[in-house]
Amino acid sequence: ELRNAGSYGISLSLAVLASGRFNQGQYDQAARDFSESLEEARRADHAYSIAVAMSGLGRSLLALSQPDAARNHLIEARERFDELTIAPGIVDCTVFLGVAERDLGDPHAAARHLFAALTETGIHWSDDADLWTLQFAASVIPDRAAAAVLVGAVTAGYDRSDMEQPAFVMGELGAVRRRLEFELEAEELARHIRTGERRSRAEAVDIGRASLTEYIADDRTSDDQVT
């Protein structure tokens, strides 16, 4: 029985199991498994295992609509990955912190996290995580045309990928697309999505960065006007 072994190896095994459940949309079970993984990691006092379990638990709580609790776990996990100089862990936590801040009602904080995650692309656990960041950016930026272009680029990227995307990611993509269907005329939405489908990943990243930069700058300008 894995849970009786009490070592960092058992913690990492539980984290792998939990990750699979998270990817399949089994968020309650994933949260329980990540919690047990964290308990084992702390028992072994293994810094890397603690960071992995905290990060996974944060993602699971986010999927369970508990962004405040998720944010706390993701912040500490990112700090721990930073101490260990584990770049993919740092970036992964930053991406999902963006989603947590969005769900907590602070889209500008979300934009800052997502922009940070796009500053150095390709540093992820998953080869497609830059696409995840772009679709989360589409859910934050107010420019609906740019958001639709990003959705088109991300959808095309997933179609070209050999990987199956996590249930959470695909659920989020569906939510963004439904919002755009409500906010844009059907012909306009289809045109922007087709535009996105023709963009390379590098071009889509440039669009995402530019859109986030503009949104962040608008927030700073507003702050300056208030003060």
Coordinates of N, CA and C in Angstrom, one line a residue:
E1 N 0.9 -1.2 0.0 CA 0.0 0.0 0.0 C 0.9 1.2 0.0
L2 N 0.7 2.1 -1.0 CA 1.5 3.3 -1.2 C 1.5 4.2 0.1
R3 N 0.4 4.3 0.7 CA 0.2 5.3 1.7 C 0.9 4.9 3.0
N4 N 1.4 3.7 3.1 CA 2.0 3.2 4.3 C 3.5 3.3 4.3
A5 N 4.1 3.7 3.1 CA 5.5 3.7 3.0 C 6.2 4.9 3.6
G6 N 5.6 6.1 3.5 CA 6.1 7.3 4.2 C 7.4 7.7 3.7
S7 N 7.6 8.0 2.4 CA 8.8 8.5 1.9 C 8.5 9.5 0.8
Y8 N 9.5 10.3 0.4 CA 9.3 11.2 -0.7 C 9.0 10.5 -2.0
G9 N 9.5 9.3 -2.2 CA 9.1 8.5 -3.4 C 7.7 8.2 -3.4
I10 N 7.1 7.9 -2.3 CA 5.7 7.7 -2.2 C 4.9 9.0 -2.5
S11 N 5.4 10.1 -2.0 CA 4.8 11.4 -2.2 C 4.7 11.6 -3.7
L12 N 5.8 11.4 -4.4 CA 5.8 11.7 -5.9 C 4.9 10.7 -6.6
S13 N 4.9 9.5 -6.2 CA 4.0 8.5 -6.8 C 2.5 8.9 -6.7
L14 N 2.2 9.4 -5.5 CA 0.8 9.9 -5.3 C 0.5 11.1 -6.1
A15 N 1.5 12.0 -6.3 CA 1.4 13.2 -7.1 C 1.1 12.8 -8.6
V16 N 1.8 11.8 -9.0 CA 1.6 11.3 -10.4 C 0.2 10.8 -10.6
L17 N -0.3 10.0 -9.6 CA -1.6 9.5 -9.6 C -2.6 10.7 -9.6
A18 N -2.4 11.7 -8.8 CA -3.3 12.8 -8.6 C -3.3 13.6 -9.9
S19 N -2.1 13.8 -10.6 CA -2.1 14.5 -11.8 C -2.9 13.9 -12.9
G20 N -2.9 12.6 -13.0 CA -3.7 11.9 -13.9 C -5.2 12.1 -13.7
R21 N -5.6 12.1 -12.4 CA -7.0 12.3 -12.1 C -7.4 13.8 -12.4
F22 N -6.5 14.7 -12.1 CA -6.7 16.1 -12.4 C -7.0 16.2 -13.9
N23 N -6.1 15.6 -14.7 CA -6.2 15.8 -16.2 C -7.5 15.2 -16.7
Q24 N -8.1 14.2 -16.0 CA -9.3 13.5 -16.4 C -10.5 14.2 -15.8
G25 N -10.3 15.3 -15.0 CA -11.5 16.0 -14.5 C -12.0 15.5 -13.2
Q26 N -11.2 14.6 -12.5 CA -11.6 14.0 -11.2 C -11.0 14.9 -10.1
Y27 N -11.6 16.1 -9.9 CA -10.9 17.1 -9.1 C -11.0 16.8 -7.6
D28 N -12.1 16.2 -7.2 CA -12.2 15.9 -5.7 C -11.1 14.9 -5.4
Q29 N -11.0 13.8 -6.2 CA -10.1 12.8 -5.9 C -8.6 13.3 -6.0
A30 N -8.4 14.1 -7.1 CA -7.1 14.7 -7.3 C -6.7 15.5 -6.0
A31 N -7.6 16.3 -5.5 CA -7.3 17.1 -4.3 C -6.9 16.2 -3.1
R32 N -7.7 15.1 -3.0 CA -7.4 14.2 -1.9 C -6.0 13.6 -2.0
D33 N -5.7 13.1 -3.3 CA -4.4 12.5 -3.5 C -3.3 13.5 -3.3
F34 N -3.4 14.7 -3.8 CA -2.4 15.7 -3.6 C -2.2 16.0 -2.2
S35 N -3.3 16.0 -1.4 CA -3.2 16.3 0.0 C -2.4 15.2 0.7
E36 N -2.6 14.0 0.3 CA -1.9 12.8 0.9 C -0.4 12.9 0.5
S37 N -0.2 13.3 -0.8 CA 1.1 13.5 -1.3 C 1.9 14.5 -0.5
L38 N 1.2 15.6 -0.2 CA 1.8 16.7 0.6 C 2.2 16.2 2.0
E39 N 1.2 15.4 2.6 CA 1.5 14.9 3.9 C 2.7 14.0 3.9
E40 N 2.8 13.1 2.9 CA 4.0 12.2 2.8 C 5.3 13.0 2.6
A41 N 5.2 14.1 1.8 CA 6.4 14.9 1.5 C 6.9 15.6 2.7
R42 N 5.9 16.1 3.5 CA 6.3 16.8 4.8 C 6.9 15.8 5.8
R43 N 6.3 14.6 5.8 CA 6.9 13.6 6.7 C 8.3 13.3 6.3
A44 N 8.6 13.2 5.1 CA 10.0 13.0 4.6 C 10.8 14.2 4.6
D45 N 10.2 15.4 4.8 CA 10.9 16.7 4.8 C 11.7 16.8 3.4
H46 N 11.0 16.5 2.3 CA 11.6 16.6 1.0 C 11.1 17.8 0.3
A47 N 11.9 18.8 0.0 CA 11.5 20.1 -0.5 C 10.8 20.0 -1.8
Y48 N 11.4 19.3 -2.7 CA 10.9 19.2 -4.1 C 9.5 18.5 -4.1
S49 N 9.3 17.4 -3.3 CA 8.1 16.7 -3.2 C 7.0 17.6 -2.6
I50 N 7.4 18.4 -1.6 CA 6.4 19.4 -1.0 C 5.9 20.4 -2.1
A51 N 6.9 20.9 -2.8 CA 6.5 21.9 -3.9 C 5.6 21.3 -4.9
V52 N 5.9 20.1 -5.4 CA 5.1 19.4 -6.4 C 3.7 19.2 -5.9
A53 N 3.5 18.7 -4.6 CA 2.2 18.4 -4.1 C 1.4 19.7 -3.8
M54 N 2.1 20.8 -3.4 CA 1.4 22.0 -3.1 C 0.9 22.6 -4.4
S55 N 1.7 22.6 -5.5 CA 1.3 23.1 -6.8 C 0.1 22.3 -7.3
G56 N 0.1 21.0 -7.2 CA -1.0 20.2 -7.7 C -2.2 20.4 -6.9
L57 N -2.1 20.6 -5.6 CA -3.2 20.8 -4.8 C -3.8 22.2 -5.1
G58 N -3.0 23.2 -5.4 CA -3.5 24.5 -5.8 C -4.3 24.4 -7.1
R59 N -3.8 23.7 -8.0 CA -4.5 23.5 -9.3 C -5.9 22.8 -9.1
S60 N -5.9 21.8 -8.2 CA -7.1 21.1 -8.0 C -8.1 21.9 -7.3
L61 N -7.7 22.7 -6.3 CA -8.6 23.6 -5.6 C -9.2 24.7 -6.5
L62 N -8.3 25.1 -7.4 CA -8.8 26.1 -8.4 C -9.9 25.5 -9.3
A63 N -9.7 24.2 -9.7 CA -10.8 23.6 -10.5 C -12.0 23.3 -9.7
L64 N -11.9 23.2 -8.3 CA -13.0 23.0 -7.4 C -13.7 24.4 -7.0
S65 N -13.3 25.4 -7.7 CA -13.9 26.8 -7.4 C -13.5 27.3 -6.0
Q66 N -12.3 27.0 -5.6 CA -11.8 27.5 -4.4 C -10.5 28.4 -4.6
P67 N -10.7 29.5 -5.4 CA -9.5 30.2 -5.8 C -8.6 30.8 -4.7
D68 N -9.3 31.2 -3.6 CA -8.5 31.7 -2.5 C -7.6 30.7 -1.8
A69 N -8.1 29.5 -1.5 CA -7.2 28.5 -1.0 C -6.2 28.1 -2.1
A70 N -6.6 28.0 -3.3 CA -5.7 27.6 -4.4 C -4.5 28.6 -4.5
R71 N -4.9 29.9 -4.4 CA -3.8 31.0 -4.4 C -2.8 30.8 -3.4
N72 N -3.2 30.5 -2.1 CA -2.2 30.3 -1.1 C -1.3 29.2 -1.3
H73 N -1.8 28.1 -1.8 CA -0.9 26.9 -2.1 C 0.0 27.2 -3.3
L74 N -0.5 27.9 -4.3 CA 0.3 28.2 -5.5 C 1.4 29.2 -5.2
I75 N 1.1 30.2 -4.3 CA 2.2 31.1 -3.9 C 3.3 30.4 -3.2
E76 N 3.0 29.6 -2.2 CA 4.1 28.9 -1.5 C 4.8 27.9 -2.4
A77 N 4.0 27.2 -3.2 CA 4.7 26.3 -4.1 C 5.7 27.0 -5.0
R78 N 5.3 28.2 -5.5 CA 6.2 28.9 -6.4 C 7.4 29.4 -5.6
E79 N 7.2 29.8 -4.4 CA 8.4 30.2 -3.6 C 9.3 29.0 -3.4
R80 N 8.8 27.9 -3.2 CA 9.6 26.7 -3.0 C 10.3 26.3 -4.2
F81 N 9.7 26.3 -5.4 CA 10.3 26.0 -6.6 C 11.4 27.1 -6.9
D82 N 11.2 28.3 -6.6 CA 12.2 29.4 -6.8 C 13.4 29.1 -5.9
E83 N 13.2 28.7 -4.7 CA 14.4 28.3 -3.8 C 15.2 27.1 -4.4
L84 N 14.5 26.2 -5.1 CA 15.1 25.1 -5.7 C 15.6 25.3 -7.1
T85 N 15.3 26.5 -7.6 CA 15.6 26.9 -9.0 C 15.1 25.9 -10.0
I86 N 13.8 25.5 -9.8 CA 13.1 24.7 -10.7 C 12.2 25.5 -11.6
A87 N 12.7 25.9 -12.8 CA 12.0 26.9 -13.6 C 10.6 26.5 -14.1
P88 N 10.5 25.2 -14.5 CA 9.1 24.8 -15.0 C 8.1 24.9 -13.8
G89 N 8.5 24.6 -12.6 CA 7.6 24.7 -11.5 C 7.2 26.1 -11.2
I90 N 8.2 27.0 -11.3 CA 7.9 28.5 -11.1 C 6.9 29.0 -12.1
V91 N 7.1 28.6 -13.4 CA 6.2 29.1 -14.4 C 4.9 28.5 -14.3
D92 N 4.8 27.2 -14.1 CA 3.5 26.5 -13.9 C 2.6 27.2 -12.8
C93 N 3.2 27.4 -11.7 CA 2.5 28.1 -10.6 C 2.1 29.5 -11.0
T94 N 2.9 30.2 -11.7 CA 2.6 31.6 -12.2 C 1.4 31.6 -13.1
V95 N 1.3 30.6 -14.0 CA 0.2 30.5 -14.9 C -1.1 30.3 -14.1
F96 N -1.1 29.4 -13.2 CA -2.4 29.1 -12.5 C -2.7 30.2 -11.4
L97 N -1.7 30.9 -11.0 CA -1.9 32.0 -10.1 C -2.7 33.1 -10.9
G98 N -2.4 33.2 -12.2 CA -3.2 34.1 -13.0 C -4.6 33.8 -13.1
V99 N -4.9 32.5 -13.2 CA -6.3 32.0 -13.2 C -7.0 32.3 -11.8
A100 N -6.2 32.0 -10.7 CA -6.8 32.2 -9.4 C -7.1 33.7 -9.2
E101 N -6.2 34.6 -9.6 CA -6.5 36.0 -9.4 C -7.7 36.5 -10.3
R102 N -7.8 35.9 -11.5 CA -9.0 36.2 -12.3 C -10.2 35.8 -11.6
D103 N -10.2 34.6 -11.0 CA -11.4 34.1 -10.4 C -11.7 34.8 -9.1
L104 N -10.7 35.4 -8.5 CA -10.9 36.2 -7.3 C -11.3 37.7 -7.6
G105 N -11.5 38.0 -8.9 CA -12.0 39.3 -9.3 C -10.9 40.3 -9.5
D106 N -9.7 39.9 -9.7 CA -8.6 40.9 -10.0 C -7.9 40.6 -11.4
P107 N -8.6 40.9 -12.5 CA -8.1 40.6 -13.8 C -6.7 41.2 -14.1
H108 N -6.5 42.4 -13.5 CA -5.2 43.0 -13.8 C -4.0 42.3 -13.1
A109 N -4.2 41.8 -11.9 CA -3.2 40.9 -11.3 C -3.1 39.6 -12.1
A110 N -4.2 39.1 -12.6 CA -4.1 37.9 -13.4 C -3.3 38.2 -14.7
A111 N -3.5 39.3 -15.3 CA -2.7 39.7 -16.5 C -1.3 39.8 -16.2
R112 N -0.9 40.3 -15.1 CA 0.5 40.4 -14.7 C 1.2 39.0 -14.6
H113 N 0.5 38.1 -13.9 CA 1.0 36.8 -13.8 C 1.1 36.1 -15.2
L114 N 0.1 36.2 -16.0 CA 0.1 35.6 -17.3 C 1.2 36.2 -18.2
F115 N 1.4 37.5 -18.1 CA 2.5 38.1 -18.9 C 3.8 37.5 -18.5
A116 N 4.0 37.4 -17.1 CA 5.3 36.9 -16.6 C 5.5 35.5 -17.1
A117 N 4.5 34.7 -17.2 CA 4.6 33.3 -17.7 C 5.0 33.3 -19.2
L118 N 4.6 34.3 -19.9 CA 4.9 34.4 -21.4 C 6.3 35.0 -21.7
T119 N 7.0 35.5 -20.7 CA 8.2 36.2 -20.9 C 9.3 35.3 -21.5
E120 N 9.3 34.1 -21.0 CA 10.2 33.0 -21.5 C 9.4 31.8 -21.8
T121 N 9.1 31.6 -23.0 CA 8.2 30.5 -23.4 C 9.0 29.2 -23.5
G122 N 8.3 28.1 -23.4 CA 8.9 26.8 -23.5 C 9.4 26.2 -22.2
I123 N 9.3 27.0 -21.1 CA 9.8 26.5 -19.8 C 8.6 26.0 -19.0
H124 N 8.2 24.8 -19.3 CA 7.0 24.2 -18.7 C 7.2 22.7 -18.5
W125 N 6.3 22.2 -17.6 CA 6.2 20.7 -17.6 C 5.6 20.1 -18.8
S126 N 4.6 20.9 -19.4 CA 3.9 20.4 -20.6 C 4.4 21.2 -21.8
D127 N 4.5 20.6 -23.0 CA 4.9 21.3 -24.2 C 3.8 22.3 -24.6
D128 N 2.6 22.1 -24.2 CA 1.5 22.9 -24.7 C 1.1 24.0 -23.7
A129 N 1.9 24.1 -22.6 CA 1.5 25.1 -21.5 C 1.5 26.5 -22.0
D130 N 2.3 26.9 -23.0 CA 2.2 28.2 -23.5 C 0.8 28.5 -24.1
L131 N 0.3 27.5 -24.7 CA -1.1 27.6 -25.3 C -2.1 27.8 -24.2
W132 N -1.9 27.1 -23.1 CA -2.8 27.2 -21.9 C -2.8 28.7 -21.5
T133 N -1.6 29.2 -21.4 CA -1.4 30.6 -20.9 C -2.1 31.6 -21.8
L134 N -2.0 31.3 -23.1 CA -2.7 32.2 -24.1 C -4.2 32.1 -24.0
Q135 N -4.7 31.0 -23.7 CA -6.2 30.9 -23.6 C -6.7 31.5 -22.3
F136 N -5.9 31.4 -21.2 CA -6.2 32.1 -20.0 C -6.1 33.6 -20.2
A137 N -5.2 34.1 -21.0 CA -5.1 35.5 -21.3 C -6.3 35.9 -22.1
A138 N -6.8 35.1 -23.0 CA -8.0 35.5 -23.7 C -9.2 35.7 -22.8
S139 N -9.2 35.0 -21.6 CA -10.3 35.2 -20.7 C -10.2 36.4 -19.8
V140 N -9.1 37.1 -19.9 CA -8.8 38.2 -19.1 C -8.8 39.6 -19.8
I141 N -8.2 39.6 -21.0 CA -8.1 40.9 -21.7 C -9.5 41.4 -22.2
P142 N -9.6 42.7 -22.2 CA -10.9 43.2 -22.6 C -11.1 43.3 -24.1
D143 N -10.0 43.2 -24.9 CA -10.1 43.3 -26.4 C -10.6 42.0 -26.9
R144 N -11.9 42.0 -27.2 CA -12.6 40.7 -27.6 C -12.1 40.2 -29.0
A145 N -11.7 41.1 -29.9 CA -11.2 40.6 -31.1 C -9.9 39.9 -30.9
A146 N -9.0 40.5 -30.1 CA -7.7 39.8 -29.8 C -7.9 38.5 -29.1
A147 N -8.9 38.5 -28.2 CA -9.2 37.2 -27.5 C -9.7 36.1 -28.4
A148 N -10.5 36.5 -29.4 CA -11.0 35.5 -30.4 C -9.8 35.0 -31.2
V149 N -8.9 35.9 -31.6 CA -7.7 35.4 -32.4 C -6.9 34.4 -31.5
L150 N -6.7 34.7 -30.3 CA -6.0 33.8 -29.4 C -6.7 32.5 -29.3
V151 N -8.1 32.5 -29.2 CA -8.8 31.2 -29.1 C -8.6 30.4 -30.4
G152 N -8.6 31.1 -31.5 CA -8.4 30.4 -32.8 C -7.0 29.8 -32.9
A153 N -6.0 30.5 -32.4 CA -4.6 30.0 -32.4 C -4.4 28.9 -31.5
V154 N -5.0 29.0 -30.3 CA -4.9 27.9 -29.3 C -5.6 26.6 -29.8
T155 N -6.8 26.8 -30.3 CA -7.6 25.6 -30.8 C -6.8 24.9 -31.9
A156 N -6.2 25.7 -32.8 CA -5.4 25.1 -33.9 C -4.2 24.4 -33.3
G157 N -3.6 25.0 -32.3 CA -2.4 24.4 -31.7 C -2.8 23.1 -31.0
Y158 N -3.9 23.0 -30.3 CA -4.3 21.8 -29.7 C -4.6 20.7 -30.8
D159 N -5.2 21.1 -31.9 CA -5.4 20.2 -33.0 C -4.2 19.6 -33.6
R160 N -3.1 20.4 -33.6 CA -1.8 19.9 -34.1 C -1.0 19.1 -33.1
S161 N -1.4 19.2 -31.8 CA -0.6 18.6 -30.8 C -0.8 17.1 -30.7
D162 N 0.2 16.4 -30.3 CA 0.0 14.9 -30.0 C -0.5 14.6 -28.6
M163 N -0.6 15.7 -27.8 CA -1.0 15.5 -26.4 C -2.5 15.7 -26.2
E164 N -3.1 15.0 -25.3 CA -4.5 15.2 -24.9 C -4.4 16.3 -23.8
Q165 N -5.2 17.3 -24.0 CA -5.2 18.4 -23.0 C -6.0 18.1 -21.7
P166 N -5.6 18.6 -20.6 CA -6.3 18.4 -19.4 C -7.8 18.9 -19.4
A167 N -8.6 18.2 -18.7 CA -10.1 18.5 -18.7 C -10.3 20.0 -18.3
F168 N -9.5 20.4 -17.3 CA -9.6 21.8 -16.8 C -9.3 22.8 -17.9
V169 N -8.3 22.5 -18.7 CA -7.9 23.4 -19.8 C -9.0 23.5 -20.9
M170 N -9.5 22.3 -21.2 CA -10.6 22.3 -22.3 C -11.9 22.9 -21.8
G171 N -12.2 22.7 -20.5 CA -13.4 23.4 -20.0 C -13.3 24.9 -20.0
E172 N -12.1 25.4 -19.6 CA -11.8 26.8 -19.7 C -11.9 27.4 -21.1
L173 N -11.4 26.6 -22.1 CA -11.4 27.1 -23.5 C -12.9 27.2 -23.9
G174 N -13.7 26.2 -23.5 CA -15.1 26.2 -23.9 C -15.8 27.4 -23.3
A175 N -15.5 27.7 -22.0 CA -16.1 28.9 -21.4 C -15.7 30.2 -22.1
V176 N -14.5 30.3 -22.5 CA -14.1 31.6 -23.2 C -14.8 31.7 -24.5
R177 N -14.9 30.6 -25.2 CA -15.5 30.6 -26.5 C -17.0 30.9 -26.4
R178 N -17.7 30.4 -25.4 CA -19.1 30.7 -25.2 C -19.3 32.2 -24.8
R179 N -18.4 32.8 -24.1 CA -18.4 34.2 -23.8 C -18.3 35.0 -25.0
L180 N -17.4 34.6 -25.9 CA -17.1 35.4 -27.1 C -18.3 35.2 -28.0
E181 N -19.0 34.1 -28.1 CA -20.2 33.9 -28.9 C -21.3 34.8 -28.4
F182 N -21.3 35.2 -27.2 CA -22.3 36.1 -26.6 C -22.0 37.5 -26.9
E183 N -20.7 37.8 -26.9 CA -20.2 39.2 -27.0 C -20.0 39.7 -28.4
L184 N -19.7 38.8 -29.4 CA -19.4 39.1 -30.7 C -20.4 38.6 -31.7
E185 N -20.6 39.3 -32.8 CA -21.5 38.7 -33.8 C -20.8 37.5 -34.4
A186 N -21.7 36.5 -34.8 CA -21.2 35.2 -35.3 C -20.1 35.4 -36.4
E187 N -20.4 36.2 -37.4 CA -19.5 36.4 -38.5 C -18.2 37.0 -38.1
E188 N -18.2 38.0 -37.2 CA -17.0 38.6 -36.7 C -16.2 37.6 -35.9
L189 N -16.8 36.8 -35.0 CA -16.1 35.8 -34.2 C -15.4 34.8 -35.1
A190 N -16.2 34.3 -36.1 CA -15.6 33.3 -37.0 C -14.4 33.9 -37.8
R191 N -14.5 35.1 -38.2 CA -13.4 35.7 -38.9 C -12.1 35.8 -38.0
H192 N -12.3 36.3 -36.8 CA -11.1 36.4 -35.9 C -10.6 35.0 -35.5
I193 N -11.4 34.0 -35.4 CA -10.9 32.7 -35.1 C -10.1 32.1 -36.2
R194 N -10.6 32.4 -37.4 CA -9.9 31.9 -38.6 C -8.5 32.6 -38.7
T195 N -8.5 33.9 -38.4 CA -7.2 34.6 -38.3 C -6.3 33.9 -37.3
G196 N -6.8 33.6 -36.2 CA -5.9 32.9 -35.2 C -5.4 31.6 -35.6
E197 N -6.3 30.9 -36.3 CA -5.9 29.5 -36.8 C -4.7 29.6 -37.8
R198 N -4.6 30.7 -38.4 CA -3.5 30.9 -39.4 C -2.2 31.3 -38.7
R199 N -2.2 31.6 -37.5 CA -1.0 32.2 -36.8 C -0.2 31.0 -36.2
S200 N 1.1 31.2 -36.3 CA 2.1 30.2 -35.7 C 2.0 30.4 -34.2
R201 N 2.6 29.5 -33.5 CA 2.6 29.6 -32.0 C 3.4 30.9 -31.6
A202 N 4.5 31.1 -32.3 CA 5.3 32.3 -31.9 C 4.5 33.6 -32.2
E203 N 3.8 33.6 -33.3 CA 3.0 34.8 -33.6 C 1.9 35.0 -32.5
A204 N 1.2 33.8 -32.1 CA 0.2 33.9 -31.1 C 0.7 34.4 -29.8
V205 N 1.9 34.0 -29.4 CA 2.6 34.5 -28.2 C 2.8 36.0 -28.3
D206 N 3.2 36.4 -29.4 CA 3.4 37.9 -29.6 C 2.1 38.6 -29.4
I207 N 1.0 38.1 -30.0 CA -0.3 38.7 -29.8 C -0.7 38.7 -28.3
G208 N -0.5 37.6 -27.7 CA -0.8 37.5 -26.3 C 0.0 38.5 -25.4
R209 N 1.2 38.6 -25.7 CA 2.1 39.5 -24.9 C 1.6 41.0 -25.1
A210 N 1.4 41.3 -26.4 CA 1.0 42.7 -26.7 C -0.3 43.0 -26.0
S211 N -1.3 42.1 -26.1 CA -2.6 42.4 -25.5 C -2.5 42.5 -24.0
L212 N -1.7 41.6 -23.4 CA -1.6 41.7 -21.9 C -0.8 43.0 -21.5
T213 N 0.2 43.4 -22.3 CA 1.0 44.6 -22.0 C 0.1 45.8 -22.1
E214 N -0.8 45.9 -23.1 CA -1.7 47.0 -23.2 C -2.7 47.1 -22.0
Y215 N -3.2 45.9 -21.6 CA -4.1 45.9 -20.5 C -3.5 46.3 -19.2
I216 N -2.3 45.8 -19.0 CA -1.5 46.1 -17.7 C -1.2 47.6 -17.7
A217 N -0.8 48.2 -18.9 CA -0.5 49.6 -19.0 C -1.7 50.5 -18.7
D218 N -2.9 50.0 -19.2 CA -4.1 50.8 -19.0 C -4.4 50.8 -17.5
D219 N -4.1 49.7 -16.7 CA -4.4 49.7 -15.3 C -3.5 50.7 -14.6
R220 N -2.2 50.7 -15.0 CA -1.2 51.7 -14.4 C -1.6 53.1 -14.7
T221 N -2.1 53.4 -15.9 CA -2.5 54.7 -16.3 C -3.7 55.2 -15.4
S222 N -4.6 54.3 -15.2 CA -5.8 54.5 -14.3 C -5.3 54.9 -12.9
D223 N -4.4 54.1 -12.4 CA -3.8 54.3 -11.0 C -3.2 55.7 -10.9
D224 N -2.4 56.1 -12.0 CA -1.8 57.4 -12.0 C -2.8 58.5 -12.0
Q225 N -3.9 58.3 -12.7 CA -4.9 59.4 -12.8 C -5.6 59.5 -11.4
V226 N -5.8 58.4 -10.7 CA -6.4 58.4 -9.4 C -5.6 59.2 -8.4
T227 N -4.2 58.9 -8.4 CA -3.3 59.5 -7.5 C -3.0 60.9 -7.9

